[in-house]
Short mmCIF file of C-alpha atoms in Angstrom, two decimals:
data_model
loop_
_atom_site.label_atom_id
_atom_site.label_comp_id
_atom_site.label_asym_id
_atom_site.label_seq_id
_atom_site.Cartn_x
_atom_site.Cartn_y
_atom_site.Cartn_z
CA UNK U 1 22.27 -107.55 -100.85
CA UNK U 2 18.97 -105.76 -100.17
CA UNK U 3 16.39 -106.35 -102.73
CA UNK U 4 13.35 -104.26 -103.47
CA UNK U 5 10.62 -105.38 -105.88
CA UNK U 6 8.35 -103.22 -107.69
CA UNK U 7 5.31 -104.69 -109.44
CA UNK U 8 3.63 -104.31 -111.85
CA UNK U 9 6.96 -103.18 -113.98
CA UNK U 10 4.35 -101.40 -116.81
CA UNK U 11 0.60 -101.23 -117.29
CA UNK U 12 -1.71 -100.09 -119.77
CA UNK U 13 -4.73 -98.69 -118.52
CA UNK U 14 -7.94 -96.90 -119.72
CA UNK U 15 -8.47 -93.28 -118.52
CA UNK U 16 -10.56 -93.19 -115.40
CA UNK U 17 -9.82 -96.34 -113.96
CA UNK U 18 -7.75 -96.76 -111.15
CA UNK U 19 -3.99 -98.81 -111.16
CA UNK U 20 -2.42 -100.47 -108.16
CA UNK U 21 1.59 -100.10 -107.76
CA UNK U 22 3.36 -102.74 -105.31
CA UNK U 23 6.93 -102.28 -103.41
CA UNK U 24 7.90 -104.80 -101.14
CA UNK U 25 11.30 -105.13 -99.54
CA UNK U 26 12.11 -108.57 -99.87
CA UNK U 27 14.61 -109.25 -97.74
CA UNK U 28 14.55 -106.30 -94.83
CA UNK U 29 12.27 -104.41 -92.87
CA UNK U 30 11.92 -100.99 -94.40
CA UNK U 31 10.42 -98.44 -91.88
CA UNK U 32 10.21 -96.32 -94.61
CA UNK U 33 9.73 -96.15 -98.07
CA UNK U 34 9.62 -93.27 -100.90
CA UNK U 35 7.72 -93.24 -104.19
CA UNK U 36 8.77 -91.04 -106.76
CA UNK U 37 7.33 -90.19 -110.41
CA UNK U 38 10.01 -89.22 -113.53
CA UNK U 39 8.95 -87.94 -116.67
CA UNK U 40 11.10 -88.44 -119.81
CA UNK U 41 14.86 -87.06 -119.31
CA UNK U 42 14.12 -85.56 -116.70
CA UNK U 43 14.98 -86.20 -112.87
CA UNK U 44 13.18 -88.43 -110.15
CA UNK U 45 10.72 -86.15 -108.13
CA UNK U 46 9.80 -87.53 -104.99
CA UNK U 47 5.58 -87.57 -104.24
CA UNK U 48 5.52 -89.17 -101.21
CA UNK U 49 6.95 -90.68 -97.61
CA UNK U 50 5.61 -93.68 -96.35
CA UNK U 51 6.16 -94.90 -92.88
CA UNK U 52 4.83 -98.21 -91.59
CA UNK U 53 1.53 -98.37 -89.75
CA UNK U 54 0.43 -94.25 -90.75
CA UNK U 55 -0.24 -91.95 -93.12
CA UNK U 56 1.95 -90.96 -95.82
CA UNK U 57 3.67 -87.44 -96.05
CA UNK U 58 2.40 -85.86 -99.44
CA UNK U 59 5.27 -83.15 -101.16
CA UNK U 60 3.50 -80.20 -101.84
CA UNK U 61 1.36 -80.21 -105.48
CA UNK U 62 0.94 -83.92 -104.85
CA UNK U 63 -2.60 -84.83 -104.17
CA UNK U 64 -3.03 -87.37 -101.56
CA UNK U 65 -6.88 -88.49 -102.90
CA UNK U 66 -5.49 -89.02 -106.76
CA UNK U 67 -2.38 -90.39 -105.29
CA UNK U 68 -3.29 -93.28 -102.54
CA UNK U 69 -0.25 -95.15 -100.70
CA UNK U 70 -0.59 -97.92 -97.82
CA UNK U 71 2.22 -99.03 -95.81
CA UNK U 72 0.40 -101.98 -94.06
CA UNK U 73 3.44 -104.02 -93.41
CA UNK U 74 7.07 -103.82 -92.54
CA UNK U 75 8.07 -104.72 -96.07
CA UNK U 76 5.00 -103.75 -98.19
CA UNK U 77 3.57 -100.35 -99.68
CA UNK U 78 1.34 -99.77 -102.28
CA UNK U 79 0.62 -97.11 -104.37
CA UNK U 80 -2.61 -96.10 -105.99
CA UNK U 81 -3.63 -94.05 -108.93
CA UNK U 82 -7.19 -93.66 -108.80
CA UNK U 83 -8.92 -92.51 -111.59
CA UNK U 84 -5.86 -92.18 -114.17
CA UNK U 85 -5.82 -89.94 -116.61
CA UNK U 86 -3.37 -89.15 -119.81
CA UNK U 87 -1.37 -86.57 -117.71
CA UNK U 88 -0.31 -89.17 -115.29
CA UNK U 89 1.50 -91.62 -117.75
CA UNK U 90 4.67 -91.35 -116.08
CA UNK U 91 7.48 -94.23 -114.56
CA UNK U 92 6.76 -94.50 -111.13
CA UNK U 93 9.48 -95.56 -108.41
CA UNK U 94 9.72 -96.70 -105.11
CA UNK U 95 12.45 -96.86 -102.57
CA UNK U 96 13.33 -98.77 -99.28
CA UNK U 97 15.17 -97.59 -96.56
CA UNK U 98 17.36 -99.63 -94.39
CA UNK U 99 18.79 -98.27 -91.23
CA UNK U 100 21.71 -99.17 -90.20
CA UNK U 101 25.21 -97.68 -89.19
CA UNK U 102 24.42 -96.05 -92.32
CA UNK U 103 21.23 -95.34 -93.78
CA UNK U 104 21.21 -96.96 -96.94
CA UNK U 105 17.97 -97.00 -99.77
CA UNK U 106 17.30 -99.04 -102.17
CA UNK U 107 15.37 -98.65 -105.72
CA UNK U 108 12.36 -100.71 -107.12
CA UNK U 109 12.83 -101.59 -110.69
CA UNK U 110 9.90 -99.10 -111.55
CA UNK U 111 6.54 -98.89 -113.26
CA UNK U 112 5.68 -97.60 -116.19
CA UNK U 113 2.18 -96.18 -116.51
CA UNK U 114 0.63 -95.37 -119.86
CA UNK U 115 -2.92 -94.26 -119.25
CA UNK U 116 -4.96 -93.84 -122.72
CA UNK J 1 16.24 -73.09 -108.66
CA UNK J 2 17.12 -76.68 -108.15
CA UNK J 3 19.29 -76.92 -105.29
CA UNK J 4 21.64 -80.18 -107.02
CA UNK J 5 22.76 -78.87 -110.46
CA UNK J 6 24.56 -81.66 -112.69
CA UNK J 7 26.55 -80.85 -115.38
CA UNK J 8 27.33 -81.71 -118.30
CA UNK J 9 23.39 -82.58 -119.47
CA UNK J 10 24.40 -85.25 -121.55
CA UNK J 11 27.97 -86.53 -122.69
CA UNK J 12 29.28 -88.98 -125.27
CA UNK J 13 32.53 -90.81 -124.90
CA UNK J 14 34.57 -93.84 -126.73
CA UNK J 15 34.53 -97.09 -125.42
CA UNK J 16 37.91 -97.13 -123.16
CA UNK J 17 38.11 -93.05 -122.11
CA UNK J 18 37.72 -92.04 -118.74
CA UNK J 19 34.97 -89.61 -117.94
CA UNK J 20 33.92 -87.08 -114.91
CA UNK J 21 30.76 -85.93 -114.06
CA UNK J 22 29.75 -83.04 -111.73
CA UNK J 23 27.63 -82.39 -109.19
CA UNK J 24 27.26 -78.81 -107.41
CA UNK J 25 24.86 -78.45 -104.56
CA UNK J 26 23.55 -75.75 -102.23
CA UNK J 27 21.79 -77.77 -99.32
CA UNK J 28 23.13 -77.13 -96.61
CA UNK J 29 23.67 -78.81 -93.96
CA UNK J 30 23.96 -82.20 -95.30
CA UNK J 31 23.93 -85.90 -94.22
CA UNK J 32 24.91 -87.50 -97.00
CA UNK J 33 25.39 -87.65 -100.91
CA UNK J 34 24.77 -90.36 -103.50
CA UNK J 35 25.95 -91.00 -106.69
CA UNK J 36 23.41 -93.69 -108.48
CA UNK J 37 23.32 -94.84 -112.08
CA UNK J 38 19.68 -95.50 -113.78
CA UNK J 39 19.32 -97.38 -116.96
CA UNK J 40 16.96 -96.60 -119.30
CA UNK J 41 13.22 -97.68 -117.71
CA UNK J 42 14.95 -98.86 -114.19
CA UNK J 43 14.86 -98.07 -110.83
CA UNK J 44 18.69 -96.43 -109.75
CA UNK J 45 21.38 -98.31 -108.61
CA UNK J 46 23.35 -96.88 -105.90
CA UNK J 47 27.34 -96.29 -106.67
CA UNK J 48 28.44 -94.81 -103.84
CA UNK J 49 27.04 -92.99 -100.60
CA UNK J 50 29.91 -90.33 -98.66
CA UNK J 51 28.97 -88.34 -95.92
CA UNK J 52 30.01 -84.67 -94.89
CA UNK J 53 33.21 -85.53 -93.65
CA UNK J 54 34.22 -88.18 -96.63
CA UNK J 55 36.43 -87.27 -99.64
CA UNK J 56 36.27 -90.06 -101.91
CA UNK J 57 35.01 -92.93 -102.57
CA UNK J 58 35.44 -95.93 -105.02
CA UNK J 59 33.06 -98.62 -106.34
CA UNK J 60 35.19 -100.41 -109.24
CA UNK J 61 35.92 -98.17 -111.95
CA UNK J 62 33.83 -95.62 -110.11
CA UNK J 63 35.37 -93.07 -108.18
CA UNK J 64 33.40 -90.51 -106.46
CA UNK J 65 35.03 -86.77 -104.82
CA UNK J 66 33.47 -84.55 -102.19
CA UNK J 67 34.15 -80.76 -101.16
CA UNK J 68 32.21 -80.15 -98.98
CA UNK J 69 33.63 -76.55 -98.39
CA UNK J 70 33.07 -75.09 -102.23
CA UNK J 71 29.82 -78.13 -101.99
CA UNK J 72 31.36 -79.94 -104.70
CA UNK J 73 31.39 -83.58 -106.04
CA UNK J 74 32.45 -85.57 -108.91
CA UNK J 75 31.90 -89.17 -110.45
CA UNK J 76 35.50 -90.32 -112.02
CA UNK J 77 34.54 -93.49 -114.57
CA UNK J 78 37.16 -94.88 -115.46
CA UNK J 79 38.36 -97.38 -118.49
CA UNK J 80 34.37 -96.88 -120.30
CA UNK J 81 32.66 -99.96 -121.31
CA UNK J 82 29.40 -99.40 -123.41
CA UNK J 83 27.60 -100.96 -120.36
CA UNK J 84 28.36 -97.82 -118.54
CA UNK J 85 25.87 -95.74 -121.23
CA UNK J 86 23.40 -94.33 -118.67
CA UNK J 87 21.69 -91.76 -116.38
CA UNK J 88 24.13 -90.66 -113.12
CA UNK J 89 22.20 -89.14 -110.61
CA UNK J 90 23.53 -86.72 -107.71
CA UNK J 91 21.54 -86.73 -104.38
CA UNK J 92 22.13 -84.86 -101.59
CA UNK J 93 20.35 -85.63 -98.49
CA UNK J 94 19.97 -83.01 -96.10
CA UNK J 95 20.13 -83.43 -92.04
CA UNK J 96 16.23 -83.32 -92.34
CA UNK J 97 15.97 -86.40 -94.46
CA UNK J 98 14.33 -84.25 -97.35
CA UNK J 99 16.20 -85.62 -100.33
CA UNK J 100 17.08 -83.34 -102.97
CA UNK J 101 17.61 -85.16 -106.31
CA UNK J 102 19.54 -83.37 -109.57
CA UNK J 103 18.33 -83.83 -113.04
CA UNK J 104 21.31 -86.55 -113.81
CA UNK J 105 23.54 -86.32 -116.56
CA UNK J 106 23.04 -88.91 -119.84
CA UNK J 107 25.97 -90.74 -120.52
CA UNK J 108 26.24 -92.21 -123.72
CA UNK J 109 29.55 -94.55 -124.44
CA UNK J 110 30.20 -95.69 -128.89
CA UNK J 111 32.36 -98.26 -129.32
#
């Protein structure tokens, strides 16, 4: 089946410097992918759409400068906290979408992100 | 207001019993809605996916239930195994793609 590979899966990180998240779909083309942010017990709140070859679609309160994402390839997006700080320690997902007779999506493992 | 509620919050259940979760929902209209189960620090794991028109759906000892007219659905587990002690998700996709995710209920299975 589909396979969608998050890296790194957690990172420690000083506050004010800047951590790089990695999604690739690793065995499909995904036009689109999703990242999402979930804080402890609580549900998966999608940030951002990313559609190959332009710019992301921010949800609203998500800033698009702290929050960078590049979706160079067909099976690669990136996302980038710049300048971390305590309040963004959070586990970070990503999602694939694969179209098809039925759109299916499928999860990256995740990222945790502790920022001291 | 959230627009997927999930209910119970959290549930604990002996090894072997069958549980149901709920899932109400108030987008409307709707493509599609998924039923995913997310271990503790990992990405979800889809169960099942039904569309408008579908009225159940099984994955194992998974059984998912749509209504769409009182906008409705349940996750049937059946025969517990301690394996099964995790988050279930509801999400309801609408026609415009904008997922809507609810807050998942924690399901805790004791042997």
């Amino acid at each position: 089946g589909a396979v969608v590979s998050q890296h790194p899966s957690r990172v420690i990180c000083k506050s004010g410097t800047s951590v790089k998240i990695e999604c690739r779909s690793l065995d499909f083309q995904a036009t689109t992918m999703f990242w999402y942010r979930q804080f402890p017990k609580q549900s998966l709140m999608l940030m951002a759409t990313s559609n190959e070859g332009s710019k992301a679609t921010y949800e609203q309160g998500v800033e698009k400068d702290k929050f960078l994402i590049n979706h160079a390839s067909l099976t690669l997006s990136t996302l980038t906290v710049t300048s971390a700080h305590p309040e963004d320690s959070s586990f970070y997902i990503c999602s694939a979408s694969l179209q098809g007779a039925e759109e299916k999506l499928f999860f990256g493992s995740g990222t945790q992100l502790s920022v001291l | 207001k959230n627009q997927v509620e999930q209910s119970p919050q959290s549930l604990i259940i002996l090894e072997g019993k069958n549980c149901t979760l709920q899932c109400n929902y108030t987008v409307s209209p709707f493509s599609n809605l998924r039923w995913y189960k997310q271990d503790t620090g990992r990405g979800p794991v889809s169960l099942t996916i039904m569309t408008f028109s579908e009225n159940t759906k099984s994955n194992g000892r998974y059984t998912a239930t749509l209504d769409a007219d009182t906008k409705q659905s349940s996750l049937h587990i059946t025969a517990s195994q301690l394996s099964d002690s995790a988050s279930y998700i509801c999400v309801v996709t609408p026609t415009n793609n904008d997922m809507r995710f609810g807050a998942g209920t924690r399901l805790t299975v004791k042997p």
